[in-house]
C-alpha cells in the first residue's frame, strides 16, 4: 500500500494477533486511506497455546516451533489489512514470549519481560526516528490486562516516545522526532457488556468471556476516540482468522484458545495518553489536531489531554 497522505501511524504490540484483535479495522482503514501504517511486534508469541489439533505439535513444550509459524500468520494477516510495513523489535526472535504472569517463562533469559527497557526502547526509538509517525498506539501501563509482555510493550513504547524526541539521545539515529499523539487501546465498558450479552445469545462457542477477561476495558467516559472501522469488518475478521493457531472467528464473534466467545468489534476505541486532542470529543480520527490531521487544531484544553489519565 503506497502512502499518499503524509499520515504515519505506528502500532506497538506484544504478540502476533494482538494487532488484529485490537486495531485490525483501524489499520485497514488508515492503510486504505493512504496512511503509512507501521506495526512493531515485540515477540513471536512462542508461548501461545495452539487451537487446531493438527498444529498442536508446534507448542513450546513439544517442538517449540510456534514462533516461526506465527510469523507466517502475521504475514497473512497484514496482507488482509493492506499493511506492508511490519517488523519485530530487534528482529524476529530477539525477544521471547514471557508467558502469562507468574509462570516460569517469566524468568527465561531472553524473554521480553526480562529485557532492559532502555535497551529495547532504543531499538524502537530507531524505528520512530526512521518512520516519524504522528500517532503511536500501544497499551496502558497494565498492558490492558496484566500480561507481562503487554506491560513491557507499554513501557518500551512510552520510553521510546521520550527517547526519540530527545536530541541528546543517539544523534546517529537521525533528527529527534516528537510523536504528536499517543493512544492506549480501550474498550468502553458499556460496549463490551452489550457485546457479551449478544454473544451469550447468538455465538456458537461453548462459553462466553467476561468483561474482566477483555483487555483495556474502562469506564466509557475515559474513551477519547472512537474509530469507526465498520467498512473494514471483513478485513479485520480475515486478519484475525489468519492467526489460526490463536483465534477462531465465527461471524461477528470470535474465541481464543479458551473457547469463550466474545464480540468482534469493528469500531475500535482509544484513550489519548499524550498530546493534544482534536477540537471535538470523542475524536473520530487518531490524527485529529496533529500536523497531519484533517481537522483544525482544537483549543488548548488540558482537561481533555491528561498527562497521566486515570484508569
Ligand atoms: Zn498478546
PDB file of C-alpha atoms and ligand atoms in Angstrom:
ATOM      1  CA  UNK A   1       0.000   0.000   0.000  1.00  0.00           C
ATOM      2  CA  UNK A   2       1.508   3.308  -1.051  1.00  0.00           C
ATOM      3  CA  UNK A   3       1.360   6.101   1.497  1.00  0.00           C
ATOM      4  CA  UNK A   4      -0.180   9.183  -0.066  1.00  0.00           C
ATOM      5  CA  UNK A   5      -1.426  11.398   2.743  1.00  0.00           C
ATOM      6  CA  UNK A   6       1.699  12.084   4.784  1.00  0.00           C
ATOM      7  CA  UNK A   7      -0.024  10.437   7.722  1.00  0.00           C
ATOM      8  CA  UNK A   8       2.068   7.876   9.566  1.00  0.00           C
ATOM      9  CA  UNK A   9       0.714   5.538  12.213  1.00  0.00           C
ATOM     10  CA  UNK A  10       2.914   3.337  14.426  1.00  0.00           C
ATOM     11  CA  UNK A  11       1.483   0.494  16.498  1.00  0.00           C
ATOM     12  CA  UNK A  12       3.461  -1.385  19.147  1.00  0.00           C
ATOM     13  CA  UNK A  13       2.200  -4.804  20.184  1.00  0.00           C
ATOM     14  CA  UNK A  14       3.386  -7.738  22.265  1.00  0.00           C
ATOM     15  CA  UNK A  15       2.494 -10.790  20.137  1.00  0.00           C
ATOM     16  CA  UNK A  16       1.308 -11.540  16.617  1.00  0.00           C
ATOM     17  CA  UNK A  17      -2.550 -11.413  16.746  1.00  0.00           C
ATOM     18  CA  UNK A  18      -2.783  -8.520  19.244  1.00  0.00           C
ATOM     19  CA  UNK A  19      -2.724  -6.012  16.387  1.00  0.00           C
ATOM     20  CA  UNK A  20      -5.606  -7.626  14.513  1.00  0.00           C
ATOM     21  CA  UNK A  21      -7.764  -8.076  17.627  1.00  0.00           C
ATOM     22  CA  UNK A  22      -7.189  -4.554  18.961  1.00  0.00           C
ATOM     23  CA  UNK A  23      -6.636  -2.464  15.854  1.00  0.00           C
ATOM     24  CA  UNK A  24      -7.425  -4.517  12.753  1.00  0.00           C
ATOM     25  CA  UNK A  25     -10.144  -2.200  11.489  1.00  0.00           C
ATOM     26  CA  UNK A  26      -8.108   0.905  12.325  1.00  0.00           C
ATOM     27  CA  UNK A  27      -5.076  -0.415  10.470  1.00  0.00           C
ATOM     28  CA  UNK A  28      -7.095  -1.459   7.422  1.00  0.00           C
ATOM     29  CA  UNK A  29      -8.894   1.873   7.299  1.00  0.00           C
ATOM     30  CA  UNK A  30      -5.810   4.071   7.542  1.00  0.00           C
ATOM     31  CA  UNK A  31      -3.880   1.900   5.090  1.00  0.00           C
ATOM     32  CA  UNK A  32      -6.774   2.125   2.617  1.00  0.00           C
ATOM     33  CA  UNK A  33      -6.914   5.893   3.110  1.00  0.00           C
ATOM     34  CA  UNK A  34      -3.265   6.211   2.151  1.00  0.00           C
ATOM     35  CA  UNK A  35      -1.557   6.477   5.531  1.00  0.00           C
ATOM     36  CA  UNK A  36       1.737   4.697   6.138  1.00  0.00           C
ATOM     37  CA  UNK A  37       0.994   2.098   8.803  1.00  0.00           C
ATOM     38  CA  UNK A  38       3.894   0.510  10.693  1.00  0.00           C
ATOM     39  CA  UNK A  39       3.496  -2.396  13.091  1.00  0.00           C
ATOM     40  CA  UNK A  40       6.225  -3.322  15.565  1.00  0.00           C
ATOM     41  CA  UNK A  41       5.626  -6.632  17.341  1.00  0.00           C
ATOM     42  CA  UNK A  42       7.880  -7.314  20.315  1.00  0.00           C
ATOM     43  CA  UNK A  43       7.853 -11.145  20.445  1.00  0.00           C
ATOM     44  CA  UNK A  44       6.909 -14.054  18.199  1.00  0.00           C
ATOM     45  CA  UNK A  45       4.342 -15.355  20.673  1.00  0.00           C
ATOM     46  CA  UNK A  46       6.282 -18.590  21.108  1.00  0.00           C
ATOM     47  CA  UNK A  47       4.476 -19.364  24.365  1.00  0.00           C
ATOM     48  CA  UNK A  48       0.961 -19.333  22.964  1.00  0.00           C
ATOM     49  CA  UNK A  49      -1.426 -22.234  23.008  1.00  0.00           C
ATOM     50  CA  UNK A  50      -2.491 -23.783  19.714  1.00  0.00           C
ATOM     51  CA  UNK A  51      -6.127 -24.266  18.724  1.00  0.00           C
ATOM     52  CA  UNK A  52      -6.041 -26.594  15.668  1.00  0.00           C
ATOM     53  CA  UNK A  53      -5.214 -30.134  16.871  1.00  0.00           C
ATOM     54  CA  UNK A  54      -3.156 -30.822  13.741  1.00  0.00           C
ATOM     55  CA  UNK A  55      -0.788 -27.986  14.722  1.00  0.00           C
ATOM     56  CA  UNK A  56      -0.529 -28.906  18.417  1.00  0.00           C
ATOM     57  CA  UNK A  57       2.985 -30.208  17.808  1.00  0.00           C
ATOM     58  CA  UNK A  58       4.239 -26.604  17.394  1.00  0.00           C
ATOM     59  CA  UNK A  59       3.896 -25.597  21.065  1.00  0.00           C
ATOM     60  CA  UNK A  60       6.858 -24.690  23.247  1.00  0.00           C
ATOM     61  CA  UNK A  61       6.597 -27.898  25.283  1.00  0.00           C
ATOM     62  CA  UNK A  62       6.804 -30.035  22.115  1.00  0.00           C
ATOM     63  CA  UNK A  63       8.675 -28.783  19.007  1.00  0.00           C
ATOM     64  CA  UNK A  64       8.898 -25.154  20.145  1.00  0.00           C
ATOM     65  CA  UNK A  65       8.219 -24.115  16.539  1.00  0.00           C
ATOM     66  CA  UNK A  66       5.261 -21.804  17.125  1.00  0.00           C
ATOM     67  CA  UNK A  67       7.271 -18.568  16.713  1.00  0.00           C
ATOM     68  CA  UNK A  68       8.250 -19.270  13.120  1.00  0.00           C
ATOM     69  CA  UNK A  69       4.708 -20.401  12.322  1.00  0.00           C
ATOM     70  CA  UNK A  70       3.255 -17.195  13.749  1.00  0.00           C
ATOM     71  CA  UNK A  71       5.487 -15.075  11.502  1.00  0.00           C
ATOM     72  CA  UNK A  72       3.585 -16.682   8.630  1.00  0.00           C
ATOM     73  CA  UNK A  73       0.245 -15.982  10.288  1.00  0.00           C
ATOM     74  CA  UNK A  74       1.161 -12.350  10.864  1.00  0.00           C
ATOM     75  CA  UNK A  75       2.307 -12.005   7.269  1.00  0.00           C
ATOM     76  CA  UNK A  76      -1.076 -13.259   6.013  1.00  0.00           C
ATOM     77  CA  UNK A  77      -2.926 -11.009   8.463  1.00  0.00           C
ATOM     78  CA  UNK A  78      -1.025  -7.953   7.263  1.00  0.00           C
ATOM     79  CA  UNK A  79      -1.867  -8.828   3.659  1.00  0.00           C
ATOM     80  CA  UNK A  80      -5.557  -8.826   4.669  1.00  0.00           C
ATOM     81  CA  UNK A  81      -5.186  -5.395   6.285  1.00  0.00           C
ATOM     82  CA  UNK A  82      -3.117  -3.920   3.446  1.00  0.00           C
ATOM     83  CA  UNK A  83      -0.163  -3.222   5.749  1.00  0.00           C
ATOM     84  CA  UNK A  84       3.274  -3.796   4.211  1.00  0.00           C
ATOM     85  CA  UNK A  85       5.495  -2.411   6.964  1.00  0.00           C
ATOM     86  CA  UNK A  86       5.578  -4.845   9.875  1.00  0.00           C
ATOM     87  CA  UNK A  87       8.633  -5.628  11.923  1.00  0.00           C
ATOM     88  CA  UNK A  88       9.755  -7.465  15.018  1.00  0.00           C
ATOM     89  CA  UNK A  89      11.517  -5.412  17.658  1.00  0.00           C
ATOM     90  CA  UNK A  90      15.234  -6.104  17.302  1.00  0.00           C
ATOM     91  CA  UNK A  91      14.462  -8.637  14.530  1.00  0.00           C
ATOM     92  CA  UNK A  92      12.432 -11.887  14.684  1.00  0.00           C
ATOM     93  CA  UNK A  93      13.139 -13.829  17.871  1.00  0.00           C
ATOM     94  CA  UNK A  94      15.209 -11.126  19.552  1.00  0.00           C
ATOM     95  CA  UNK A  95      12.769 -11.121  22.496  1.00  0.00           C
ATOM     96  CA  UNK A  96      10.936 -14.267  23.531  1.00  0.00           C
ATOM     97  CA  UNK A  97       7.334 -14.536  24.703  1.00  0.00           C
ATOM     98  CA  UNK A  98       7.284 -14.367  28.528  1.00  0.00           C
ATOM     99  CA  UNK A  99       4.036 -16.296  29.082  1.00  0.00           C
ATOM    100  CA  UNK A 100       1.245 -15.253  31.421  1.00  0.00           C
ATOM    101  CA  UNK A 101       2.137 -13.546  34.716  1.00  0.00           C
ATOM    102  CA  UNK A 102       3.581 -15.921  37.288  1.00  0.00           C
ATOM    103  CA  UNK A 103       4.702 -18.784  35.022  1.00  0.00           C
ATOM    104  CA  UNK A 104       8.337 -19.988  34.849  1.00  0.00           C
ATOM    105  CA  UNK A 105       8.727 -18.496  31.346  1.00  0.00           C
ATOM    106  CA  UNK A 106       8.779 -15.066  33.055  1.00  0.00           C
ATOM    107  CA  UNK A 107      12.330 -15.860  34.174  1.00  0.00           C
ATOM    108  CA  UNK A 108      13.772 -17.334  30.997  1.00  0.00           C
ATOM    109  CA  UNK A 109      16.800 -15.308  29.826  1.00  0.00           C
ATOM    110  CA  UNK A 110      15.968 -13.523  26.589  1.00  0.00           C
ATOM    111  CA  UNK A 111      12.273 -13.202  27.332  1.00  0.00           C
ATOM    112  CA  UNK A 112      10.756  -9.781  26.779  1.00  0.00           C
ATOM    113  CA  UNK A 113       9.721  -9.360  30.424  1.00  0.00           C
ATOM    114  CA  UNK A 114      13.393  -9.502  31.449  1.00  0.00           C
ATOM    115  CA  UNK A 115      14.575  -7.169  28.700  1.00  0.00           C
ATOM    116  CA  UNK A 116      16.243  -3.931  29.700  1.00  0.00           C
ATOM    117  CA  UNK A 117      13.598  -1.276  28.980  1.00  0.00           C
ATOM    118  CA  UNK A 118      16.068   1.378  27.836  1.00  0.00           C
ATOM    119  CA  UNK A 119      17.830  -1.029  25.510  1.00  0.00           C
ATOM    120  CA  UNK A 120      14.583  -2.253  23.940  1.00  0.00           C
ATOM    121  CA  UNK A 121      13.292   1.330  23.770  1.00  0.00           C
ATOM    122  CA  UNK A 122      16.462   2.388  21.987  1.00  0.00           C
ATOM    123  CA  UNK A 123      15.663  -0.149  19.238  1.00  0.00           C
ATOM    124  CA  UNK A 124      12.135   1.195  18.985  1.00  0.00           C
ATOM    125  CA  UNK A 125      13.339   4.819  19.036  1.00  0.00           C
ATOM    126  CA  UNK A 126      15.350   3.988  15.930  1.00  0.00           C
ATOM    127  CA  UNK A 127      12.105   2.961  14.206  1.00  0.00           C
ATOM    128  CA  UNK A 128      10.393   6.145  15.414  1.00  0.00           C
ATOM    129  CA  UNK A 129      13.163   8.349  14.019  1.00  0.00           C
ATOM    130  CA  UNK A 130      13.041   6.443  10.731  1.00  0.00           C
ATOM    131  CA  UNK A 131       9.262   6.376  10.276  1.00  0.00           C
ATOM    132  CA  UNK A 132       8.437   9.697  12.031  1.00  0.00           C
ATOM    133  CA  UNK A 133       4.859   8.781  12.962  1.00  0.00           C
ATOM    134  CA  UNK A 134       2.406  11.447  14.085  1.00  0.00           C
ATOM    135  CA  UNK A 135       0.482   8.819  16.054  1.00  0.00           C
ATOM    136  CA  UNK A 136       1.582   5.938  18.300  1.00  0.00           C
ATOM    137  CA  UNK A 137      -0.819   3.264  19.539  1.00  0.00           C
ATOM    138  CA  UNK A 138       0.019   0.871  22.376  1.00  0.00           C
ATOM    139  CA  UNK A 139      -1.366  -0.450  25.684  1.00  0.00           C
ATOM    140  CA  UNK A 140      -1.896   1.217  29.043  1.00  0.00           C
ATOM    141  CA  UNK A 141       0.547   0.696  31.933  1.00  0.00           C
ATOM    142  CA  UNK A 142      -1.210  -2.552  32.903  1.00  0.00           C
ATOM    143  CA  UNK A 143      -0.798  -3.834  29.368  1.00  0.00           C
ATOM    144  CA  UNK A 144      -4.593  -3.827  29.142  1.00  0.00           C
ATOM    145  CA  UNK A 145      -4.900  -6.973  31.253  1.00  0.00           C
ATOM    146  CA  UNK A 146      -1.678  -7.690  33.117  1.00  0.00           C
ATOM    147  CA  UNK A 147       0.215  -9.891  30.637  1.00  0.00           C
ATOM    148  CA  UNK A 148       3.963  -9.304  31.219  1.00  0.00           C
ATOM    149  CA  UNK A 149       4.738  -8.820  27.506  1.00  0.00           C
ATOM    150  CA  UNK A 150       1.909  -6.312  27.168  1.00  0.00           C
ATOM    151  CA  UNK A 151       3.091  -4.386  30.235  1.00  0.00           C
ATOM    152  CA  UNK A 152       6.618  -4.384  28.839  1.00  0.00           C
ATOM    153  CA  UNK A 153       5.399  -3.274  25.402  1.00  0.00           C
ATOM    154  CA  UNK A 154       3.761  -0.296  27.119  1.00  0.00           C
ATOM    155  CA  UNK A 155       6.958   0.574  28.998  1.00  0.00           C
ATOM    156  CA  UNK A 156       9.140   0.243  25.931  1.00  0.00           C
ATOM    157  CA  UNK A 157       6.770   2.232  23.718  1.00  0.00           C
ATOM    158  CA  UNK A 158       6.423   5.084  26.209  1.00  0.00           C
ATOM    159  CA  UNK A 159      10.178   5.186  26.772  1.00  0.00           C
ATOM    160  CA  UNK A 160      10.853   5.167  23.031  1.00  0.00           C
ATOM    161  CA  UNK A 161       8.424   8.076  22.675  1.00  0.00           C
ATOM    162  CA  UNK A 162      10.655  10.033  25.090  1.00  0.00           C
ATOM    163  CA  UNK A 163      13.996   8.895  23.681  1.00  0.00           C
ATOM    164  CA  UNK A 164      13.069   9.601  20.053  1.00  0.00           C
ATOM    165  CA  UNK A 165      12.162  13.178  20.989  1.00  0.00           C
ATOM    166  CA  UNK A 166      15.368  13.819  22.930  1.00  0.00           C
ATOM    167  CA  UNK A 167      18.009  15.435  20.682  1.00  0.00           C
ATOM    168  CA  UNK A 168      20.715  14.230  23.092  1.00  0.00           C
ATOM    169  CA  UNK A 169      19.731  10.592  22.539  1.00  0.00           C
ATOM    170  CA  UNK A 170      21.646   8.789  19.777  1.00  0.00           C
ATOM    171  CA  UNK A 171      22.100  11.600  17.225  1.00  0.00           C
ATOM    172  CA  UNK A 172      23.338   8.850  14.887  1.00  0.00           C
ATOM    173  CA  UNK A 173      19.736   7.629  14.587  1.00  0.00           C
ATOM    174  CA  UNK A 174      18.692  10.839  12.858  1.00  0.00           C
ATOM    175  CA  UNK A 175      16.972  14.032  13.977  1.00  0.00           C
ATOM    176  CA  UNK A 176      14.820  13.954  17.110  1.00  0.00           C
ATOM    177  CA  UNK A 177      11.141  13.218  16.449  1.00  0.00           C
ATOM    178  CA  UNK A 178       8.245  14.125  18.749  1.00  0.00           C
ATOM    179  CA  UNK A 179       5.218  11.905  18.172  1.00  0.00           C
ATOM    180  CA  UNK A 180       2.232  14.255  18.299  1.00  0.00           C
ATOM    181  CA  UNK A 181      -0.250  11.846  19.851  1.00  0.00           C
ATOM    182  CA  UNK A 182      -0.023   8.631  21.862  1.00  0.00           C
ATOM    183  CA  UNK A 183      -3.059   6.401  22.361  1.00  0.00           C
ATOM    184  CA  UNK A 184      -3.808   3.428  24.540  1.00  0.00           C
ATOM    185  CA  UNK A 185      -6.168   0.684  23.370  1.00  0.00           C
ATOM    186  CA  UNK A 186      -9.511   0.787  25.138  1.00  0.00           C
ATOM    187  CA  UNK A 187     -12.891  -0.898  25.172  1.00  0.00           C
ATOM    188  CA  UNK A 188     -15.773   1.042  26.768  1.00  0.00           C
ATOM    189  CA  UNK A 189     -17.498  -0.994  29.469  1.00  0.00           C
ATOM    190  CA  UNK A 190     -20.992  -0.425  28.075  1.00  0.00           C
ATOM    191  CA  UNK A 191     -19.889  -1.599  24.622  1.00  0.00           C
ATOM    192  CA  UNK A 192     -18.337  -4.841  25.847  1.00  0.00           C
ATOM    193  CA  UNK A 193     -21.234  -5.586  28.191  1.00  0.00           C
ATOM    194  CA  UNK A 194     -23.684  -5.218  25.314  1.00  0.00           C
ATOM    195  CA  UNK A 195     -21.425  -7.260  23.054  1.00  0.00           C
ATOM    196  CA  UNK A 196     -21.036 -10.065  25.581  1.00  0.00           C
ATOM    197  CA  UNK A 197     -24.785 -10.217  26.147  1.00  0.00           C
ATOM    198  CA  UNK A 198     -25.266 -10.610  22.408  1.00  0.00           C
ATOM    199  CA  UNK A 199     -22.506 -13.215  22.347  1.00  0.00           C
ATOM    200  CA  UNK A 200     -24.296 -15.218  25.037  1.00  0.00           C
ATOM    201  CA  UNK A 201     -27.441 -15.116  22.928  1.00  0.00           C
ATOM    202  CA  UNK A 202     -26.045 -15.832  19.465  1.00  0.00           C
ATOM    203  CA  UNK A 203     -22.451 -17.037  19.441  1.00  0.00           C
ATOM    204  CA  UNK A 204     -21.594 -20.656  18.593  1.00  0.00           C
ATOM    205  CA  UNK A 205     -18.964 -21.115  21.305  1.00  0.00           C
ATOM    206  CA  UNK A 206     -19.344 -23.319  24.409  1.00  0.00           C
ATOM    207  CA  UNK A 207     -18.959 -20.383  26.786  1.00  0.00           C
ATOM    208  CA  UNK A 208     -18.784 -16.599  26.902  1.00  0.00           C
ATOM    209  CA  UNK A 209     -15.912 -14.433  28.093  1.00  0.00           C
ATOM    210  CA  UNK A 210     -16.424 -11.994  30.948  1.00  0.00           C
ATOM    211  CA  UNK A 211     -15.714  -8.273  30.778  1.00  0.00           C
ATOM    212  CA  UNK A 212     -12.830  -8.824  33.211  1.00  0.00           C
ATOM    213  CA  UNK A 213     -11.141 -11.086  30.630  1.00  0.00           C
ATOM    214  CA  UNK A 214     -11.163  -8.418  27.911  1.00  0.00           C
ATOM    215  CA  UNK A 215      -8.046  -6.216  27.682  1.00  0.00           C
ATOM    216  CA  UNK A 216      -8.415  -2.453  28.024  1.00  0.00           C
ATOM    217  CA  UNK A 217     -11.966  -2.270  29.371  1.00  0.00           C
ATOM    218  CA  UNK A 218     -12.597   1.074  31.096  1.00  0.00           C
ATOM    219  CA  UNK A 219     -15.448   3.368  32.082  1.00  0.00           C
ATOM    220  CA  UNK A 220     -16.982   4.878  28.951  1.00  0.00           C
ATOM    221  CA  UNK A 221     -16.000   8.439  29.867  1.00  0.00           C
ATOM    222  CA  UNK A 222     -12.262   7.635  29.673  1.00  0.00           C
ATOM    223  CA  UNK A 223     -12.531   6.853  25.973  1.00  0.00           C
ATOM    224  CA  UNK A 224     -11.454   9.881  23.939  1.00  0.00           C
ATOM    225  CA  UNK A 225     -11.541   8.425  20.459  1.00  0.00           C
ATOM    226  CA  UNK A 226     -13.961   6.235  18.535  1.00  0.00           C
ATOM    227  CA  UNK A 227     -12.665   4.814  15.272  1.00  0.00           C
ATOM    228  CA  UNK A 228     -15.456   3.616  13.011  1.00  0.00           C
ATOM    229  CA  UNK A 229     -13.995   0.696  11.109  1.00  0.00           C
ATOM    230  CA  UNK A 230     -17.263  -0.954  10.136  1.00  0.00           C
ATOM    231  CA  UNK A 231     -16.407  -0.623   6.439  1.00  0.00           C
ATOM    232  CA  UNK A 232     -13.415  -2.859   7.210  1.00  0.00           C
ATOM    233  CA  UNK A 233     -15.169  -5.502   9.320  1.00  0.00           C
ATOM    234  CA  UNK A 234     -14.416  -8.222   6.772  1.00  0.00           C
ATOM    235  CA  UNK A 235     -10.751  -7.263   6.579  1.00  0.00           C
ATOM    236  CA  UNK A 236     -10.416  -7.355  10.365  1.00  0.00           C
ATOM    237  CA  UNK A 237     -12.197 -10.721  10.555  1.00  0.00           C
ATOM    238  CA  UNK A 238      -9.929 -12.128   7.835  1.00  0.00           C
ATOM    239  CA  UNK A 239      -6.811 -10.842   9.586  1.00  0.00           C
ATOM    240  CA  UNK A 240      -7.913 -12.387  12.858  1.00  0.00           C
ATOM    241  CA  UNK A 241      -8.698 -15.673  11.111  1.00  0.00           C
ATOM    242  CA  UNK A 242      -5.175 -15.649   9.645  1.00  0.00           C
ATOM    243  CA  UNK A 243      -3.936 -16.120  13.224  1.00  0.00           C
ATOM    244  CA  UNK A 244      -5.481 -19.571  13.131  1.00  0.00           C
ATOM    245  CA  UNK A 245      -3.378 -21.054  15.928  1.00  0.00           C
ATOM    246  CA  UNK A 246      -4.712 -18.369  18.282  1.00  0.00           C
ATOM    247  CA  UNK A 247      -8.193 -17.337  17.173  1.00  0.00           C
ATOM    248  CA  UNK A 248     -11.395 -18.956  15.942  1.00  0.00           C
ATOM    249  CA  UNK A 249     -13.582 -16.468  14.076  1.00  0.00           C
ATOM    250  CA  UNK A 250     -17.278 -17.205  13.556  1.00  0.00           C
ATOM    251  CA  UNK A 251     -19.339 -14.420  12.010  1.00  0.00           C
ATOM    252  CA  UNK A 252     -19.446 -11.411  14.311  1.00  0.00           C
ATOM    253  CA  UNK A 253     -17.814 -13.340  17.151  1.00  0.00           C
ATOM    254  CA  UNK A 254     -14.509 -14.969  17.972  1.00  0.00           C
ATOM    255  CA  UNK A 255     -12.825 -17.074  20.641  1.00  0.00           C
ATOM    256  CA  UNK A 256      -9.263 -17.551  21.820  1.00  0.00           C
ATOM    257  CA  UNK A 257      -7.912 -20.954  22.882  1.00  0.00           C
ATOM    258  CA  UNK A 258     -10.151 -20.877  25.985  1.00  0.00           C
ATOM    259  CA  UNK A 259     -13.157 -21.272  23.644  1.00  0.00           C
ATOM    260  CA  UNK A 260     -15.009 -18.408  25.328  1.00  0.00           C
ATOM    261  CA  UNK A 261     -16.891 -16.289  22.816  1.00  0.00           C
ATOM    262  CA  UNK A 262     -16.572 -12.531  22.558  1.00  0.00           C
ATOM    263  CA  UNK A 263     -17.757  -9.920  20.071  1.00  0.00           C
ATOM    264  CA  UNK A 264     -15.578  -8.963  17.117  1.00  0.00           C
ATOM    265  CA  UNK A 265     -15.609  -5.165  17.391  1.00  0.00           C
ATOM    266  CA  UNK A 266     -15.267  -3.276  14.122  1.00  0.00           C
ATOM    267  CA  UNK A 267     -15.484   0.043  15.893  1.00  0.00           C
ATOM    268  CA  UNK A 268     -12.269   0.430  17.876  1.00  0.00           C
ATOM    269  CA  UNK A 269     -11.684   2.657  20.882  1.00  0.00           C
ATOM    270  CA  UNK A 270      -8.776   4.643  22.259  1.00  0.00           C
ATOM    271  CA  UNK A 271      -7.729   6.894  25.093  1.00  0.00           C
ATOM    272  CA  UNK A 272      -5.427   9.785  24.280  1.00  0.00           C
ATOM    273  CA  UNK A 273      -2.479   9.479  26.667  1.00  0.00           C
ATOM    274  CA  UNK A 274      -0.060  12.106  25.291  1.00  0.00           C
ATOM    275  CA  UNK A 275      -0.604  15.072  23.029  1.00  0.00           C
ATOM    276  CA  UNK A 276      -3.486  17.368  22.294  1.00  0.00           C
ATOM    277  CA  UNK A 277      -6.948  16.187  21.328  1.00  0.00           C
ATOM    278  CA  UNK A 278      -8.748  17.379  18.224  1.00  0.00           C
ATOM    279  CA  UNK A 279     -11.396  20.048  18.568  1.00  0.00           C
ATOM    280  CA  UNK A 280     -14.256  17.682  19.394  1.00  0.00           C
ATOM    281  CA  UNK A 281     -14.511  14.785  21.815  1.00  0.00           C
ATOM    282  CA  UNK A 282     -14.856  11.980  21.237  1.00  0.00           C
ATOM    283  CA  UNK A 283     -12.455  12.224  18.332  1.00  0.00           C
ATOM    284  CA  UNK A 284     -13.273  10.185  15.253  1.00  0.00           C
ATOM    285  CA  UNK A 285      -9.764  10.306  13.796  1.00  0.00           C
ATOM    286  CA  UNK A 286      -6.476   9.430  15.533  1.00  0.00           C
ATOM    287  CA  UNK A 287      -4.742  12.218  13.604  1.00  0.00           C
ATOM    288  CA  UNK A 288      -7.234  14.941  14.592  1.00  0.00           C
ATOM    289  CA  UNK A 289      -5.394  18.086  15.630  1.00  0.00           C
ATOM    290  CA  UNK A 290      -1.951  16.723  14.674  1.00  0.00           C
ATOM    291  CA  UNK A 291       0.076  18.270  11.871  1.00  0.00           C
ATOM    292  CA  UNK A 292      -1.278  15.516   9.662  1.00  0.00           C
ATOM    293  CA  UNK A 293      -4.828  15.930  10.989  1.00  0.00           C
ATOM    294  CA  UNK A 294      -7.684  16.607   8.623  1.00  0.00           C
ATOM    295  CA  UNK A 295      -9.460  18.736  11.214  1.00  0.00           C
ATOM    296  CA  UNK A 296      -8.274  22.055  12.605  1.00  0.00           C
ATOM    297  CA  UNK A 297      -6.444  22.190  15.911  1.00  0.00           C
ATOM    298  CA  UNK A 298      -8.783  22.492  18.833  1.00  0.00           C
ATOM    299  CA  UNK A 299      -8.310  24.971  21.641  1.00  0.00           C
ATOM    300  CA  UNK A 300      -5.799  24.057  24.317  1.00  0.00           C
ATOM    301  CA  UNK A 301      -7.793  22.005  26.787  1.00  0.00           C
ATOM    302  CA  UNK A 302      -5.703  20.354  29.467  1.00  0.00           C
ATOM    303  CA  UNK A 303      -8.735  18.554  30.857  1.00  0.00           C
ATOM    304  CA  UNK A 304      -9.106  16.672  27.592  1.00  0.00           C
ATOM    305  CA  UNK A 305      -5.483  15.580  27.452  1.00  0.00           C
ATOM    306  CA  UNK A 306      -4.309  14.478  30.882  1.00  0.00           C
ATOM    307  CA  UNK A 307      -0.620  13.628  31.073  1.00  0.00           C
ATOM    308  CA  UNK A 308      -1.459  10.622  33.239  1.00  0.00           C
ATOM    309  CA  UNK A 309      -5.057   9.683  32.601  1.00  0.00           C
ATOM    310  CA  UNK A 310      -6.953   7.946  35.364  1.00  0.00           C
ATOM    311  CA  UNK A 311      -7.963   4.385  34.666  1.00  0.00           C
TER     312      UNK A 311
HETATM  313 ZN1  LIG B   1      -0.614 -10.632  23.383  1.00  0.00          ZN
END
